Coordinates of C-alpha atoms in Angstrom, one line a residue:
X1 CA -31.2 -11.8 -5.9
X2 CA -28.2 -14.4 -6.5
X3 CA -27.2 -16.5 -3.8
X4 CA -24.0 -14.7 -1.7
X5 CA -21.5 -16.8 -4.2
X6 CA -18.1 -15.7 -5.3
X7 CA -19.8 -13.8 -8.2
X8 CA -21.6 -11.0 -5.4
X9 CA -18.5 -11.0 -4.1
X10 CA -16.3 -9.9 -7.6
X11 CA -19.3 -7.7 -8.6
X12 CA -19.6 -6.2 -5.0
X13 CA -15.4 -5.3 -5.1
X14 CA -16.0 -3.7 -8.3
X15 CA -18.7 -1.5 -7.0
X16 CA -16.4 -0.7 -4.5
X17 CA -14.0 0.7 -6.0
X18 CA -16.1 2.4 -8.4
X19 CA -17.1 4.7 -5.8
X20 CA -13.7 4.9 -4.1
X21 CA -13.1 6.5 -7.9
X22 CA -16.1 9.3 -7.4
X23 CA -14.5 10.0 -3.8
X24 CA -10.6 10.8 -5.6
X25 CA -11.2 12.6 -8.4
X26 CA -8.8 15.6 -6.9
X27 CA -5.9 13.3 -7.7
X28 CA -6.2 13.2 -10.8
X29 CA -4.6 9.6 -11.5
X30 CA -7.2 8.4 -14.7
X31 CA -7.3 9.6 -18.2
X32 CA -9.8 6.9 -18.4
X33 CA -12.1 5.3 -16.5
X34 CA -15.5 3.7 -17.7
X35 CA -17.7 2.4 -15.0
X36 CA -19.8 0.6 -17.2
X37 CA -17.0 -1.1 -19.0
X38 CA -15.7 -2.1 -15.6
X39 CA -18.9 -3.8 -14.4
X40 CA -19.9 -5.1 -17.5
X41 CA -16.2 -7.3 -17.9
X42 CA -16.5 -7.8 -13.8
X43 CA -19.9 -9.3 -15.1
X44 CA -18.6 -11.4 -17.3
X45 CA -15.7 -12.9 -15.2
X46 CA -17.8 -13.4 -12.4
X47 CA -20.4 -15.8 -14.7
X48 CA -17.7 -18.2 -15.5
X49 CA -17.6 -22.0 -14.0
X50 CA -16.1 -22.5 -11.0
X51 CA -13.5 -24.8 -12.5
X52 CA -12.9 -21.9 -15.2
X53 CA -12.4 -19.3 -12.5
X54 CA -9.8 -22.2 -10.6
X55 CA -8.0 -21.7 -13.8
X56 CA -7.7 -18.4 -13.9
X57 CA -4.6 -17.0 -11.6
X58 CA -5.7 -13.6 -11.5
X59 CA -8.8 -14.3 -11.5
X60 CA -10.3 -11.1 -10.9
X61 CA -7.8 -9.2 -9.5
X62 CA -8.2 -5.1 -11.1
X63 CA -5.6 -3.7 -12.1
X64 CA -4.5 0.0 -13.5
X65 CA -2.5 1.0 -16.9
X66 CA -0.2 3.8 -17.8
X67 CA -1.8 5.6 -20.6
X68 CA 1.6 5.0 -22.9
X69 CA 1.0 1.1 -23.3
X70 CA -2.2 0.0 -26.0
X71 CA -5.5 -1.2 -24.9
X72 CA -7.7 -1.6 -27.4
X73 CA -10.8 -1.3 -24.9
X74 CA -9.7 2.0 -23.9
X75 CA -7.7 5.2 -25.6
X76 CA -3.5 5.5 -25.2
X77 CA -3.2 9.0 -25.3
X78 CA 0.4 8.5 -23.9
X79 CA -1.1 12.0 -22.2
X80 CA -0.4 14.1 -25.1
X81 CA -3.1 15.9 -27.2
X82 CA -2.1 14.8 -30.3
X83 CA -3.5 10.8 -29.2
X84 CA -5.9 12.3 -27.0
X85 CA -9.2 9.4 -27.3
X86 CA -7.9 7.4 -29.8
X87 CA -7.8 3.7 -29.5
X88 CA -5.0 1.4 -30.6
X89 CA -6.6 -1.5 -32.6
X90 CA -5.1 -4.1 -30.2
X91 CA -3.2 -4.6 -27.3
X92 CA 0.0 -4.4 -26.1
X93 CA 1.0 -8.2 -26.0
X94 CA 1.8 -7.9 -21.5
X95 CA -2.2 -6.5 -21.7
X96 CA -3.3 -9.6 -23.3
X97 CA -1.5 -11.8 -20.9
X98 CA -2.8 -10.5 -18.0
X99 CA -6.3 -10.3 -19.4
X100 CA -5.8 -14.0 -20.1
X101 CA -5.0 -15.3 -16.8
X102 CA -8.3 -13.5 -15.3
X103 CA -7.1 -9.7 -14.5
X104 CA -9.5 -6.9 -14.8
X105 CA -8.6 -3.8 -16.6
X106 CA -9.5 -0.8 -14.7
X107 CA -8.5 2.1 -16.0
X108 CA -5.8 4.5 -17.7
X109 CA -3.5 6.0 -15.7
X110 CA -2.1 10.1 -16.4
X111 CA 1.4 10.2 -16.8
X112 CA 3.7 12.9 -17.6
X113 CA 3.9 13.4 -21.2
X114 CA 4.9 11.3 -23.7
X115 CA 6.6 9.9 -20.5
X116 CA 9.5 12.1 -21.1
X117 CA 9.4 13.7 -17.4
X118 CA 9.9 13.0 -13.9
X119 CA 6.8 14.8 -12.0
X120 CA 3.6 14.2 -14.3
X121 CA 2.8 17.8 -13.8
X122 CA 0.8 17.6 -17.4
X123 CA -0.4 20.4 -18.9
X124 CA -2.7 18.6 -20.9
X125 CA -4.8 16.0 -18.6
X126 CA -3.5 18.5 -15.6
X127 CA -1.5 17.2 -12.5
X128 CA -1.5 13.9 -10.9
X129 CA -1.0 15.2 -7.0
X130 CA 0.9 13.1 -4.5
X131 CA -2.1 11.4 -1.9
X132 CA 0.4 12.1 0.5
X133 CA 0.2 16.0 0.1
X134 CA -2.0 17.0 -2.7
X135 CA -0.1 20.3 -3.7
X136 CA 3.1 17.0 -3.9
X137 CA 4.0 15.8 -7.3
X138 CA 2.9 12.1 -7.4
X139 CA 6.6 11.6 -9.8
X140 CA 6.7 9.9 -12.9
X141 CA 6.3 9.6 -15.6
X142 CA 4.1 6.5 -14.1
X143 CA 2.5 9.1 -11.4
X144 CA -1.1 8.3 -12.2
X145 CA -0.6 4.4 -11.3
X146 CA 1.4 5.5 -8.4
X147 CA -1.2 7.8 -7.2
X148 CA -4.2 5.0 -7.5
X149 CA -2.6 2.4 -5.7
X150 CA -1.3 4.4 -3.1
X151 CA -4.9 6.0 -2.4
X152 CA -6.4 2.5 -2.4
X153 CA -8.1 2.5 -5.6
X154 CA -6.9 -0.7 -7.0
X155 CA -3.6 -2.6 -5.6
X156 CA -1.6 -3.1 -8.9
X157 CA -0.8 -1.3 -11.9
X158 CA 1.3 -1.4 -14.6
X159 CA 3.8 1.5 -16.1
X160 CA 7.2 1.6 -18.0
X161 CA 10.3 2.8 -17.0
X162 CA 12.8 4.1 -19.2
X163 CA 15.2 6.0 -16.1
X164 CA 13.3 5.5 -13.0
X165 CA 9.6 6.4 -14.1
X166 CA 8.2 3.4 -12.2
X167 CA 10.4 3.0 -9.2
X168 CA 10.7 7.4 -8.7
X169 CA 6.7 7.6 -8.5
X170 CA 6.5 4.3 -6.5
X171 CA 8.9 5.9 -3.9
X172 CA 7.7 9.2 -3.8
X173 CA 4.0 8.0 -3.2
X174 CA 5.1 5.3 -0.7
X175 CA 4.3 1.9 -2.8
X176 CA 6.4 -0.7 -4.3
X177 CA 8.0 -0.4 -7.6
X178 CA 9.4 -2.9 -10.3
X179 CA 11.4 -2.7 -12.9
X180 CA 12.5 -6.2 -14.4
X181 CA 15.9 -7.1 -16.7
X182 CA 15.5 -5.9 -19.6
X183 CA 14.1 -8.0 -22.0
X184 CA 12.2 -9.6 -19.3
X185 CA 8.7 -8.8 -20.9
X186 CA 7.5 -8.3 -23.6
X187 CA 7.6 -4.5 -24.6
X188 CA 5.8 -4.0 -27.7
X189 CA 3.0 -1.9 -28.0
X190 CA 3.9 0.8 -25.8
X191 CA 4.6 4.3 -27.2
X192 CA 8.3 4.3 -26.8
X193 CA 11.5 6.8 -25.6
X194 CA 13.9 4.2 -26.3
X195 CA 14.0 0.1 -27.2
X196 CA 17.5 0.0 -25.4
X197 CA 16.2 1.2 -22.0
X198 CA 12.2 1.1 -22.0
X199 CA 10.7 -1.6 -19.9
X200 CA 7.1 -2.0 -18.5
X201 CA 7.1 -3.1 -15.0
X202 CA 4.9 -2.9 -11.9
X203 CA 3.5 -1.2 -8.8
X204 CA 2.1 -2.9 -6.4
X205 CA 0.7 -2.5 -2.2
X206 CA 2.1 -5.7 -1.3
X207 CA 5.0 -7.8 -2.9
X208 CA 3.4 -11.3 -3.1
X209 CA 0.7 -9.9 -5.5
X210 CA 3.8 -8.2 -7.5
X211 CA 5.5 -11.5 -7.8
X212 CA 2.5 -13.1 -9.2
X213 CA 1.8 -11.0 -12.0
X214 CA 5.5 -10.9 -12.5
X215 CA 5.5 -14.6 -13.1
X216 CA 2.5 -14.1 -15.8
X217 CA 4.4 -11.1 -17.2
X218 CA 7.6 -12.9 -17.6
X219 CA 6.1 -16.5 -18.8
X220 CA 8.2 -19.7 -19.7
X221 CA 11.1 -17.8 -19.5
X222 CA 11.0 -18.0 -15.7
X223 CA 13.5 -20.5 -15.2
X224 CA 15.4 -19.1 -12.1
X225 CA 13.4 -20.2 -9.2
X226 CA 14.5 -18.3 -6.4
X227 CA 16.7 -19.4 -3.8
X228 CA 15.3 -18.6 -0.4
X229 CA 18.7 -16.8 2.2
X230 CA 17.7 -16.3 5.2
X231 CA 18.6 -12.7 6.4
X232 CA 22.2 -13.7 8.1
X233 CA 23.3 -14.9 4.9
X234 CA 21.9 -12.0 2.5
X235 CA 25.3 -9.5 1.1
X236 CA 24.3 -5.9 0.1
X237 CA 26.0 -3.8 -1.1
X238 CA 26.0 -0.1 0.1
X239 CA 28.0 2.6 -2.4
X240 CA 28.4 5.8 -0.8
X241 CA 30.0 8.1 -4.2
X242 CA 27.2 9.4 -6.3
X243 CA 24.4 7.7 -5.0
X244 CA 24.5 9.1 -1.8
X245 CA 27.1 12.2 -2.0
X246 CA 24.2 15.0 -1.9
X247 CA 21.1 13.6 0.4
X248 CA 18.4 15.8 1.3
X249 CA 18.4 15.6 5.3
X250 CA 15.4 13.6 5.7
X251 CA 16.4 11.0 3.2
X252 CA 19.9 10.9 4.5
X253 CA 18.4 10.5 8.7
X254 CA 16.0 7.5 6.7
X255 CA 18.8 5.8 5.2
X256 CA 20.5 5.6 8.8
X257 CA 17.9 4.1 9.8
X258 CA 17.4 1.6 7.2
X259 CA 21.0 0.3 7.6
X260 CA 21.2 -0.1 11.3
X261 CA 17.8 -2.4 10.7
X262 CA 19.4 -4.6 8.5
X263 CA 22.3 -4.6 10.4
X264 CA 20.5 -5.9 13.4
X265 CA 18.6 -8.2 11.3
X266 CA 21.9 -10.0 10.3
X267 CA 22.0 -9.2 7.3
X268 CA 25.9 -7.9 6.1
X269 CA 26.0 -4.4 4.5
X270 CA 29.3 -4.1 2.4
X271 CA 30.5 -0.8 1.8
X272 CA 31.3 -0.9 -1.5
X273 CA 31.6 1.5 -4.6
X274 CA 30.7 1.2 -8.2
X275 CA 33.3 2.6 -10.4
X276 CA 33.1 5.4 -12.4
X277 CA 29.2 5.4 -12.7
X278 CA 28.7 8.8 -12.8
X279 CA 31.1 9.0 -16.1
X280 CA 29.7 6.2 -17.5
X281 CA 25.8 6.7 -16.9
X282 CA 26.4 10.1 -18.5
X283 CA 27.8 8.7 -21.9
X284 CA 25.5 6.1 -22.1
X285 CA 21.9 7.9 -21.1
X286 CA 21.3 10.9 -23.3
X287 CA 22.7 9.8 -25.9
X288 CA 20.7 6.5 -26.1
X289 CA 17.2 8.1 -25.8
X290 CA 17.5 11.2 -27.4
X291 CA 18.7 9.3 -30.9
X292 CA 16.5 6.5 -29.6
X293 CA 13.4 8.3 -29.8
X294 CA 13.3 9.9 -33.2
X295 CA 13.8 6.8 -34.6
X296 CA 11.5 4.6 -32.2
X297 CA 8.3 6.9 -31.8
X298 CA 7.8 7.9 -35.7
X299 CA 7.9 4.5 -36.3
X300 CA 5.3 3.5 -33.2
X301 CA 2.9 6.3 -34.4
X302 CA 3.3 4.9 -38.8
X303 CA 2.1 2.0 -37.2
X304 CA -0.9 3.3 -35.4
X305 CA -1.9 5.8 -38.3
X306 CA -3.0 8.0 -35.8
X307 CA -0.6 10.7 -36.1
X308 CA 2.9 12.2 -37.4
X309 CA 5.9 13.1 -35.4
X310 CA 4.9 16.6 -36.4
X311 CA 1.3 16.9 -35.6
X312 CA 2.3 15.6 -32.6
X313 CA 5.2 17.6 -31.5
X314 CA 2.8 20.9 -32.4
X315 CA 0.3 19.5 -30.1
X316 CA 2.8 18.7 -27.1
X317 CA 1.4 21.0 -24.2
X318 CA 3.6 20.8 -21.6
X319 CA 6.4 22.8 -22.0
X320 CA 9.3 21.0 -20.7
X321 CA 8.5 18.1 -23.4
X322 CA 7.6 20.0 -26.4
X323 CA 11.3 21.8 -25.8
X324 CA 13.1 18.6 -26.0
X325 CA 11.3 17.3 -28.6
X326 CA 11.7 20.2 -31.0
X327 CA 15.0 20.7 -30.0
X328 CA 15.6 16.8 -31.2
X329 CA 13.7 18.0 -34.6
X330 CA 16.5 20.2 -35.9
X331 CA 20.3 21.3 -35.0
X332 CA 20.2 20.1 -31.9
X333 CA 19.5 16.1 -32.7
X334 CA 22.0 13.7 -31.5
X335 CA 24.8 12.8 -33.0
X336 CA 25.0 9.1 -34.5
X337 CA 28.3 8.8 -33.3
X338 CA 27.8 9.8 -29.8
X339 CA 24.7 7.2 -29.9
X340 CA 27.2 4.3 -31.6
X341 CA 29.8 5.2 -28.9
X342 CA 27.3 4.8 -25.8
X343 CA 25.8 1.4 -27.8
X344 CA 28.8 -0.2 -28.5
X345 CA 31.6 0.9 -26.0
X346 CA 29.9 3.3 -22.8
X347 CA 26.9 0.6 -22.4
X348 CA 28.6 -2.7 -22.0
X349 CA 31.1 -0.8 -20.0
X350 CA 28.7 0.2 -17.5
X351 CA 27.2 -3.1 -17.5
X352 CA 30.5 -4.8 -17.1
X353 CA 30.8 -2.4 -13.7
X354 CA 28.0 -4.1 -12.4
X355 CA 28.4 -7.5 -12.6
X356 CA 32.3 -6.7 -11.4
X357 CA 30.5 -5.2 -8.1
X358 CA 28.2 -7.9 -7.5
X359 CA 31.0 -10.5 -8.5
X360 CA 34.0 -9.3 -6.7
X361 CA 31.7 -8.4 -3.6
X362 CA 29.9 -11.6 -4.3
X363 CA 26.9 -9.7 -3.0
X364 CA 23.0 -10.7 -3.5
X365 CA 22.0 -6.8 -4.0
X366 CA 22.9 -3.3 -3.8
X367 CA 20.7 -0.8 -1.7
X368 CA 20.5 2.7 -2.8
X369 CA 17.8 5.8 -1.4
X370 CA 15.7 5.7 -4.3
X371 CA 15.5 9.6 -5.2
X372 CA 17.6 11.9 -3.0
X373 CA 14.9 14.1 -2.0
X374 CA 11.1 13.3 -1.5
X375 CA 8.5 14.8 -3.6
X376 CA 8.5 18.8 -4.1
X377 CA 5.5 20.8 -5.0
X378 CA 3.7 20.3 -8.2
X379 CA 4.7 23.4 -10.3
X380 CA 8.6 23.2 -9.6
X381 CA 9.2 21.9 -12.8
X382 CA 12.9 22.9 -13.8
X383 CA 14.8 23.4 -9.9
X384 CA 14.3 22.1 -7.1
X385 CA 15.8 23.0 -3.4
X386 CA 18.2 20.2 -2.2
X387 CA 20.3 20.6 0.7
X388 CA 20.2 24.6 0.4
X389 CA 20.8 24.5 -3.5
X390 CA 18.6 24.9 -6.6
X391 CA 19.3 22.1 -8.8
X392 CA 17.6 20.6 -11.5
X393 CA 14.7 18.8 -11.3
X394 CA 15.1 16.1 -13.5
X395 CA 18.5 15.2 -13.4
X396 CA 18.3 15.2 -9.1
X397 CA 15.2 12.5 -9.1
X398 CA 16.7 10.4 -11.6
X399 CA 20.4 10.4 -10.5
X400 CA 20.3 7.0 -8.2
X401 CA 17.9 5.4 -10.7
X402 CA 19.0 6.1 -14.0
X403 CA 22.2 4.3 -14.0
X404 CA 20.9 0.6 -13.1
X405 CA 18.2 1.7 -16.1
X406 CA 21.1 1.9 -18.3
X407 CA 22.8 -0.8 -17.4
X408 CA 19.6 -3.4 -17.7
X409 CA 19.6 -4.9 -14.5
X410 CA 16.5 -5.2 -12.5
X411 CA 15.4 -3.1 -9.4
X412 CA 12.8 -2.8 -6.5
X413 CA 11.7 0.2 -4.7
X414 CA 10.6 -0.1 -1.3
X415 CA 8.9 2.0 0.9
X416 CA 11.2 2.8 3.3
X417 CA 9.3 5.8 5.9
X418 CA 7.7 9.0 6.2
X419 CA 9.9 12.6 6.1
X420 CA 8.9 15.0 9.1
X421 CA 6.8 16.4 6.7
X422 CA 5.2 13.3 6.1
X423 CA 6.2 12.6 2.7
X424 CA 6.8 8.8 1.4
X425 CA 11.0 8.0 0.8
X426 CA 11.9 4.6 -0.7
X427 CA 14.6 2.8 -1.1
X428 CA 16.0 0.7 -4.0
X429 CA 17.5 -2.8 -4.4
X430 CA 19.5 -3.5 -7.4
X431 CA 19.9 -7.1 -8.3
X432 CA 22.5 -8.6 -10.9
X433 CA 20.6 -9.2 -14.5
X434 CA 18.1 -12.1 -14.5
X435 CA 17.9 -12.4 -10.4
X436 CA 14.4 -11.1 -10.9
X437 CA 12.9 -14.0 -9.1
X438 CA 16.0 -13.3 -6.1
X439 CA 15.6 -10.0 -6.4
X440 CA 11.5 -10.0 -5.2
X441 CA 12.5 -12.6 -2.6
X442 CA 15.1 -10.2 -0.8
X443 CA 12.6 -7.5 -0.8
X444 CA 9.3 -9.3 0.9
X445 CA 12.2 -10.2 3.7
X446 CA 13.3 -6.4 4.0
X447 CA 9.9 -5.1 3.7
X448 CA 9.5 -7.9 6.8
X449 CA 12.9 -6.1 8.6
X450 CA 11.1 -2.1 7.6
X451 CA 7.8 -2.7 8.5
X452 CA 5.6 -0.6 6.4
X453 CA 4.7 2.8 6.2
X454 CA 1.4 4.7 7.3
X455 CA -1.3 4.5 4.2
X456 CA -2.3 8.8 3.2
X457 CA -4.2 10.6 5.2
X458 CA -6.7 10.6 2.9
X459 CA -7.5 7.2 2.4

């Protein structure tokens, strides 16, 4: 027996959540998880020096990986057959960092596949269900991270976001979400969509251990330290046109609610609209990724020698995503011009209407309902019922995300209640580009003005 030292008490959290694993298989959030691995690395962390471990800032601290970003310890299937257990040779250069500064790698996550979804209903690794409502889509295409931290089996993760895939799974599953300015981190080694508008980012139970893996993601480059406004001097601003134009009736009652907290926190909600963004998102985010991605992901997988763009796409099980994909392979790939007109002209556009808004309104954020709707059943992959109409899936949990995506500026989901149905709804603060630092200082004083939301049932 060792003496009761912090090394029982690493090894002993590790054990823990090894069998909180065996007790939530039904969710499905892993592609991988090795035990042994886990308590053998735990192990090895916990025999360092004292002084060593004092130098360590994460020291410890486990934390989840979407399946789409390298580990070399562990196979990136990116949830597609075609990768299924095959290991990158190294890691993705954020993995390293972490893993450098003390973090603990627990695990693959399941995603939707090839990330190119919003519900990570996988027909390959099978669904990741919602712990809210197991029969719920978790969302994606980061559902599996969602999923894990939101049942308790780890309180961080990391995912990638290309048009809401971190912050849409983060709401619907009632956790924090991150997605940083682009460019913030460093995004090699993840299979990609698209270099324009692919990020990693983070998920996370509580915001002040979000902000410190933040700070080791984003390195030297972390030059604006945050200015600290107290609520009465904080300006958000609240559009009403497309963000909020078609609200299923829970979200809409939530977002009332969230407003007239603020409000009597102080804090001065300007109602204000972004122009044209509905125009603009749509010339700018089709386009992008679906020239993007036969250029980025044939080049990703010659790299890894692990397979070709058409072994894969004849693998590709899920339906939705092997439709895109081989629609992409023949007639129907985009047109240069349409992708050199959204790069060169719809793009900075769009990000010009941004900083305008924040500018003219001289506003610290803007605060959006994160999806429109919370999460449907698992299964509804093409419509979904909103306010009394099928409409599509996709395109309705992505419509408030998608455009701040595009534009490159960084955002924060929040958890902002429960439907009557008890289902997680967030909502989103949008920051102007490089605020990062501002942007998670404004959201641990709202999640201080919102309170927080029951954990699931389950848990």
């Amino acid at each position: 027996m060792h003496d009761h030292n912090k090394h029982d008490k690493l090894v002993a959290q590790i054990d823990a959540l090894i069998a909180r694993y065996q007790t939530m298989l039904n969710l499905n959030a892993f592609t991988h998880f090795d035990a042994a691995y886990l308590q053998a690395e735990a192990a090895k962390l916990a025999a360092l020096s004292d002084a060593e471990k004092a130098a360590l800032p994460l020291y410890g601290i486990p934390f989840v990986v979407k399946d789409n970003i390298d580990t070399k310890s562990m196979p990136s299937s990116a949830g597609t057959p075609a990768l299924k257990g095959k290991t990158p040779a190294q890691n993705a250069p954020a993995i390293d960092r972490l893993l450098e500064k003390g973090a603990l790698l627990a695990g693959k996550t399941n995603m939707h596949e090839l990330a190119f979804g919003i519900t990570s209903n996988n027909a390959a690794f099978g669904p990741v269900r919602n712990p809210y409502q197991l029969d719920k889509i978790a969302g994606g295409s980061t559902g599996g991270t969602a999923a894990a931290i939101a049942a308790g089996l780890t309180e961080i993760g990391l995912g990638t976001d290309t048009g809401g895939s971190i912050r849409i799974p983060a709401a619907l599953c009632g956790i924090i979400g991150f997605r940083p300015t682009m460019g913030r981190y460093d995004n090699r080694g993840v299979l990609p969509l698209s270099h324009t508008r692919d990020t990693i980012g983070l998920m996370a139970k509580q915001i002040e251990l979000l902000a410190r893996f933040d700070e080791v993601l984003a390195g030297a480059q972390e030059a604006d330290e945050a200015e600290v406004k107290s609520p009465d001097k904080l300006r958000l601003g609240v559009p009403q046109a497309y963000f909020h134009d078609i609200l299923d009736e829970q979200v809409a009652a939530c977002f009332e609610q969230v407003k007239a907290r603020l409000a009597d926190a102080q804090i001065t909600l300007v109602a204000a609209e972004l122009d044209n963004v509905a125009q603009l998102n749509e010339a700018v985010s089709f386009p992008i990724v679906l020239y993007e991605v036969m250029q980025d992901l044939p080049a990703y997988l010659a790299a890894r020698g692990q397979a070709d763009l058409d072994g894969l796409i004849a693998q590709i099980a899920s339906p939705d995503v092997k439709a895109i994909l081989q629609s992409l392979m023949g007639e129907g790939s985009m047109p240069q011009a349409a992708y050199q007109a959204a790069i060169e002209q719809h793009r900075p556009a769009l990000q010009e209407t941004y900083r305008a808004y924040f500018d003219t309104h001289e506003l610290d954020a803007m605060l959006v309902m994160t999806t429109p709707l919370p999460a449907c059943a698992i299964g509804e992959d093409e419509t979904v019922s909103l306010c009394g109409e099928q409409v599509p899936t996709f395109n309705s949990f992505i419509r408030n995300t998608d455009p701040t995506s595009n534009a490159g500026y960084p955002a924060l989901t929040l958890p902002a209640g429960l439907s009557a149905q008890g289902l997680p709804i967030g909502v989103e603060l949008v920051a102007p580009a490089h605020k990062d630092r501002q942007l998670l200082q404004i959201g641990a004083g709202l999640i201080n003005i919102l309170g927080t939301i029951p954990p699931p049932p389950t848990s």
